[in-house]
Amino acid sequence: LVQVLSTVAKNGDGTSKDKQSGDYELQAVYDDLTDKNPQAYSSSAGTFSSFLLDELSMDISEVLSYLDTIYLGQFRGVTTLKYLPITSSIDRVWRYALIDSSIQSIQVESSRTVLEHGAFAKAPNLRKAIICNSTTALPIALFNGSGIEEFDMPSRCIVVPRYMFYDCTNLKRVTLNEGIQSIKYAAFGNCTSLSSITIPASVEYITPEAFDGCTALTDVIFNRGSNITLEEDSLPNNTNLVVTCNSQD
């Protein structure tokens, strides 16, 4: 069992990284996913996780203790796992790590864990995520197309990256920390359940189409002291949108 786990931990799909062809195969998979075709990846890592968790009833913490990386589709097909603690032992989380999994809640416990672009994208059952407050930057498209409903930005982040919540149609609440300086292109694109958002005074720029497709957005509140540059399409052109300035400190 330890041998099997060690093999997957080192290679992600059981192939040998000592072979140059194996590296090329992994890169090809990565490139294919970059082209927005996550279904193309069929992970033996996902099969191994399902076997350990569902059939052997191993605790997720025990499984993760053998790993330093969470790979593409690592938990695909796992039906019993609802909460995933991404501990400080995990160095990296690959793109689409939670695709087609049953995971509903995650917690990234350390800022040293590298989250790749789209690490939690296409996770339909994901509802809540907590990311270590000492994290200073998040990758683009982090939750793209996931089922996330609420999120608090880490307190040291200064940017809401582009496509971060794109197509997150269940998203209802996001708390932006004071210190955020910019909201990038399509960060909240097509978040059709988002009805209200408060913009910290630290925000200096909202990129055009940052909120494009947010059809339910009716309240945008700028905190007192805001000195912000808005382009023509920085906010959605909703007929019932109300923009206010918060007079409270």
Short mmCIF file of C-alpha atoms in Angstrom, two decimals:
data_model
loop_
_atom_site.label_atom_id
_atom_site.label_comp_id
_atom_site.label_asym_id
_atom_site.label_seq_id
_atom_site.Cartn_x
_atom_site.Cartn_y
_atom_site.Cartn_z
CA LEU A 1 0.00 0.00 0.00
CA VAL A 2 2.78 2.44 0.90
CA GLN A 3 4.53 1.59 -2.35
CA VAL A 4 1.40 2.32 -4.38
CA LEU A 5 0.87 5.62 -2.58
CA SER A 6 4.48 6.64 -3.02
CA THR A 7 4.30 5.96 -6.75
CA VAL A 8 1.21 8.12 -7.17
CA ALA A 9 2.62 10.81 -4.92
CA LYS A 10 5.71 11.13 -7.08
CA ASN A 11 4.10 10.84 -10.49
CA GLY A 12 0.42 11.67 -10.18
CA ASP A 13 -0.64 9.04 -12.69
CA GLY A 14 1.76 6.18 -11.96
CA THR A 15 4.15 6.98 -14.81
CA SER A 16 7.84 7.42 -14.22
CA LYS A 17 9.21 10.94 -14.22
CA ASP A 18 12.63 9.45 -14.94
CA LYS A 19 11.45 8.85 -18.49
CA GLN A 20 11.47 11.93 -20.66
CA SER A 21 8.46 10.65 -22.60
CA GLY A 22 6.48 10.52 -19.37
CA ASP A 23 7.13 14.22 -18.79
CA TYR A 24 5.98 14.98 -22.32
CA GLU A 25 2.76 13.02 -21.74
CA LEU A 26 1.99 14.95 -18.55
CA GLN A 27 2.70 18.25 -20.32
CA ALA A 28 0.35 17.23 -23.15
CA VAL A 29 -2.41 16.57 -20.63
CA TYR A 30 -1.77 19.93 -18.99
CA ASP A 31 -1.85 21.71 -22.36
CA ASP A 32 -5.10 19.97 -23.27
CA LEU A 33 -6.71 21.18 -20.07
CA THR A 34 -5.42 24.66 -20.78
CA ASP A 35 -7.53 24.45 -23.94
CA LYS A 36 -10.62 24.09 -21.72
CA ASN A 37 -11.13 20.37 -22.15
CA PRO A 38 -10.86 18.94 -18.63
CA GLN A 39 -12.85 15.83 -19.60
CA ALA A 40 -9.87 14.70 -21.67
CA TYR A 41 -7.99 13.76 -18.53
CA SER A 42 -8.67 10.34 -17.05
CA SER A 43 -6.67 10.03 -13.85
CA SER A 44 -5.53 6.79 -12.31
CA ALA A 45 -4.85 8.95 -9.28
CA GLY A 46 -8.59 9.49 -8.99
CA THR A 47 -9.14 5.73 -9.12
CA PHE A 48 -6.58 5.16 -6.40
CA SER A 49 -8.20 7.81 -4.17
CA SER A 50 -11.65 6.31 -4.61
CA PHE A 51 -10.33 2.87 -3.73
CA LEU A 52 -8.59 4.07 -0.58
CA LEU A 53 -11.35 6.31 0.70
CA ASP A 54 -14.49 4.47 -0.35
CA GLU A 55 -13.44 0.82 -0.17
CA LEU A 56 -10.69 0.78 2.47
CA SER A 57 -12.33 3.59 4.49
CA MET A 58 -9.01 5.37 4.99
CA ASP A 59 -9.18 8.81 6.56
CA ILE A 60 -8.41 11.65 4.14
CA SER A 61 -5.67 12.95 6.44
CA GLU A 62 -3.99 9.56 6.26
CA VAL A 63 -4.16 9.56 2.47
CA LEU A 64 -2.80 13.10 2.19
CA SER A 65 0.10 12.29 4.52
CA TYR A 66 1.59 10.24 1.67
CA LEU A 67 1.31 13.08 -0.83
CA ASP A 68 3.08 16.36 -1.47
CA THR A 69 0.98 17.27 -4.52
CA ILE A 70 -2.71 17.08 -5.40
CA TYR A 71 -2.91 16.26 -9.09
CA LEU A 72 -5.39 16.77 -11.91
CA GLY A 73 -8.60 14.89 -11.15
CA GLN A 74 -7.12 13.49 -7.94
CA PHE A 75 -10.54 12.93 -6.35
CA ARG A 76 -12.61 12.26 -9.45
CA GLY A 77 -15.23 9.63 -8.68
CA VAL A 78 -14.74 9.77 -4.90
CA THR A 79 -18.26 9.83 -3.47
CA THR A 80 -17.76 9.88 0.30
CA LEU A 81 -15.37 12.81 0.71
CA LYS A 82 -17.11 16.12 1.53
CA TYR A 83 -14.38 18.11 3.33
CA LEU A 84 -10.78 18.40 2.14
CA PRO A 85 -8.11 19.83 4.47
CA ILE A 86 -5.17 20.92 2.32
CA THR A 87 -2.48 20.75 4.98
CA SER A 88 0.95 22.38 5.04
CA SER A 89 2.47 19.10 3.78
CA ILE A 90 0.90 19.74 0.36
CA ASP A 91 3.32 21.74 -1.79
CA ARG A 92 1.16 22.17 -4.89
CA VAL A 93 -2.43 21.80 -6.10
CA TRP A 94 -2.74 21.23 -9.83
CA ARG A 95 -5.37 22.67 -12.16
CA TYR A 96 -8.78 20.97 -11.97
CA ALA A 97 -7.73 19.06 -8.88
CA LEU A 98 -11.33 18.73 -7.67
CA ILE A 99 -13.06 18.16 -11.00
CA ASP A 100 -16.05 15.83 -10.79
CA SER A 101 -15.53 15.19 -7.07
CA SER A 102 -18.06 15.22 -4.23
CA ILE A 103 -16.01 17.69 -2.16
CA GLN A 104 -18.16 20.49 -0.74
CA SER A 105 -15.70 22.36 1.48
CA ILE A 106 -11.95 22.93 1.47
CA GLN A 107 -9.42 24.66 3.67
CA VAL A 108 -5.93 25.65 2.51
CA GLU A 109 -3.97 25.79 5.73
CA SER A 110 -0.64 27.22 4.56
CA SER A 111 0.39 30.07 2.26
CA ARG A 112 3.35 27.97 1.09
CA THR A 113 1.00 25.67 -0.84
CA VAL A 114 1.13 26.69 -4.51
CA LEU A 115 -2.29 26.84 -6.16
CA GLU A 116 -2.11 26.57 -9.93
CA HIS A 117 -4.46 28.44 -12.27
CA GLY A 118 -7.91 26.90 -11.97
CA ALA A 119 -6.91 24.68 -9.05
CA PHE A 120 -10.50 24.43 -7.79
CA ALA A 121 -12.25 25.03 -11.12
CA LYS A 122 -15.01 22.77 -12.46
CA ALA A 123 -15.82 21.44 -9.00
CA PRO A 124 -19.63 21.37 -9.15
CA ASN A 125 -20.21 20.36 -5.53
CA LEU A 126 -17.80 22.84 -3.94
CA ARG A 127 -19.73 25.29 -1.75
CA LYS A 128 -17.22 26.89 0.61
CA ALA A 129 -13.48 27.51 0.66
CA ILE A 130 -11.16 28.95 3.29
CA ILE A 131 -7.68 30.02 2.25
CA CYS A 132 -4.93 30.89 4.72
CA ASN A 133 -4.99 34.60 5.59
CA SER A 134 -1.25 34.97 5.06
CA THR A 135 -1.71 34.20 1.34
CA THR A 136 -0.69 37.28 -0.67
CA ALA A 137 -1.79 36.28 -4.18
CA LEU A 138 -4.32 33.94 -5.75
CA PRO A 139 -4.15 32.45 -9.27
CA ILE A 140 -6.45 33.29 -12.15
CA ALA A 141 -9.64 31.27 -12.63
CA LEU A 142 -9.27 29.72 -9.17
CA PHE A 143 -12.95 28.78 -8.80
CA ASN A 144 -13.96 29.07 -12.46
CA GLY A 145 -17.17 27.12 -13.10
CA SER A 146 -17.36 25.68 -9.58
CA GLY A 147 -20.39 25.53 -7.29
CA ILE A 148 -18.91 27.85 -4.65
CA GLU A 149 -21.48 29.93 -2.74
CA GLU A 150 -19.40 32.12 -0.44
CA PHE A 151 -15.80 33.24 -0.03
CA ASP A 152 -13.71 35.60 2.09
CA MET A 153 -10.63 36.95 0.35
CA PRO A 154 -7.43 36.41 2.37
CA SER A 155 -6.59 39.59 4.24
CA ARG A 156 -3.21 40.14 2.54
CA CYS A 157 -4.34 39.79 -1.07
CA ILE A 158 -4.22 42.94 -3.21
CA VAL A 159 -5.85 41.68 -6.43
CA VAL A 160 -9.00 39.77 -7.37
CA PRO A 161 -7.56 37.87 -10.36
CA ARG A 162 -9.25 37.63 -13.73
CA TYR A 163 -11.82 34.86 -14.14
CA MET A 164 -11.52 34.02 -10.43
CA PHE A 165 -15.26 33.37 -10.03
CA TYR A 166 -16.21 33.21 -13.71
CA ASP A 167 -19.36 31.13 -14.27
CA CYS A 168 -19.81 30.55 -10.53
CA THR A 169 -23.58 30.77 -10.82
CA ASN A 170 -24.17 29.76 -7.17
CA LEU A 171 -21.97 32.53 -5.73
CA LYS A 172 -24.03 34.67 -3.34
CA ARG A 173 -21.47 36.31 -1.03
CA VAL A 174 -17.89 37.51 -1.37
CA THR A 175 -16.08 39.57 1.26
CA LEU A 176 -13.28 41.67 -0.19
CA ASN A 177 -10.56 42.61 2.27
CA GLU A 178 -9.41 46.17 2.86
CA GLY A 179 -6.14 46.20 0.95
CA ILE A 180 -7.51 44.94 -2.37
CA GLN A 181 -6.29 47.35 -5.06
CA SER A 182 -7.87 46.05 -8.25
CA ILE A 183 -10.57 43.74 -9.57
CA LYS A 184 -9.50 42.18 -12.84
CA TYR A 185 -11.30 41.28 -16.06
CA ALA A 186 -14.28 38.91 -15.67
CA ALA A 187 -13.35 38.20 -12.05
CA PHE A 188 -17.08 37.91 -11.32
CA GLY A 189 -18.25 37.20 -14.86
CA ASN A 190 -21.62 35.42 -15.08
CA CYS A 191 -22.07 35.21 -11.31
CA THR A 192 -25.83 35.23 -11.77
CA SER A 193 -26.70 34.75 -8.07
CA LEU A 194 -24.55 37.61 -6.76
CA SER A 195 -26.91 40.43 -5.72
CA SER A 196 -24.70 42.66 -3.57
CA ILE A 197 -21.03 43.46 -3.09
CA THR A 198 -19.08 45.96 -0.99
CA ILE A 199 -15.97 47.51 -2.56
CA PRO A 200 -13.21 48.42 -0.05
CA ALA A 201 -11.84 51.96 -0.08
CA SER A 202 -8.44 50.53 -1.05
CA VAL A 203 -9.69 49.49 -4.51
CA GLU A 204 -8.26 51.85 -7.13
CA TYR A 205 -9.42 50.23 -10.34
CA ILE A 206 -12.14 47.88 -11.58
CA THR A 207 -11.38 46.47 -15.01
CA PRO A 208 -14.11 46.70 -17.67
CA GLU A 209 -16.41 43.65 -17.64
CA ALA A 210 -15.23 42.59 -14.20
CA PHE A 211 -18.90 42.01 -13.33
CA ASP A 212 -20.16 41.21 -16.82
CA GLY A 213 -23.19 38.92 -16.77
CA CYS A 214 -23.99 39.53 -13.08
CA THR A 215 -27.68 39.88 -13.88
CA ALA A 216 -28.84 39.74 -10.24
CA LEU A 217 -26.44 42.43 -9.00
CA THR A 218 -28.57 45.25 -7.57
CA ASP A 219 -26.33 46.79 -4.87
CA VAL A 220 -22.73 47.95 -5.18
CA ILE A 221 -21.50 49.71 -2.05
CA PHE A 222 -18.26 51.71 -2.05
CA ASN A 223 -16.72 52.13 1.38
CA ARG A 224 -16.02 55.60 2.69
CA GLY A 225 -12.79 57.09 1.36
CA SER A 226 -12.99 55.38 -2.03
CA ASN A 227 -10.98 57.04 -4.80
CA ILE A 228 -11.57 54.71 -7.67
CA THR A 229 -11.31 54.75 -11.45
CA LEU A 230 -14.33 53.25 -13.19
CA GLU A 231 -14.49 52.53 -16.89
CA GLU A 232 -17.73 52.51 -18.86
CA ASP A 233 -18.25 48.77 -18.38
CA SER A 234 -16.65 48.35 -14.95
CA LEU A 235 -20.11 47.68 -13.49
CA PRO A 236 -22.93 45.80 -15.24
CA ASN A 237 -25.58 47.78 -17.08
CA ASN A 238 -28.43 46.45 -14.96
CA THR A 239 -31.52 48.67 -14.96
CA ASN A 240 -32.11 48.14 -11.22
CA LEU A 241 -28.48 48.53 -10.10
CA VAL A 242 -28.01 50.94 -7.17
CA VAL A 243 -24.52 52.31 -6.45
CA THR A 244 -24.01 53.88 -3.02
CA CYS A 245 -21.16 55.21 -0.89
CA ASN A 246 -20.99 53.90 2.65
CA SER A 247 -20.80 56.80 5.11
CA GLN A 248 -19.58 54.56 7.93
CA ASP A 249 -15.90 54.33 8.83
#
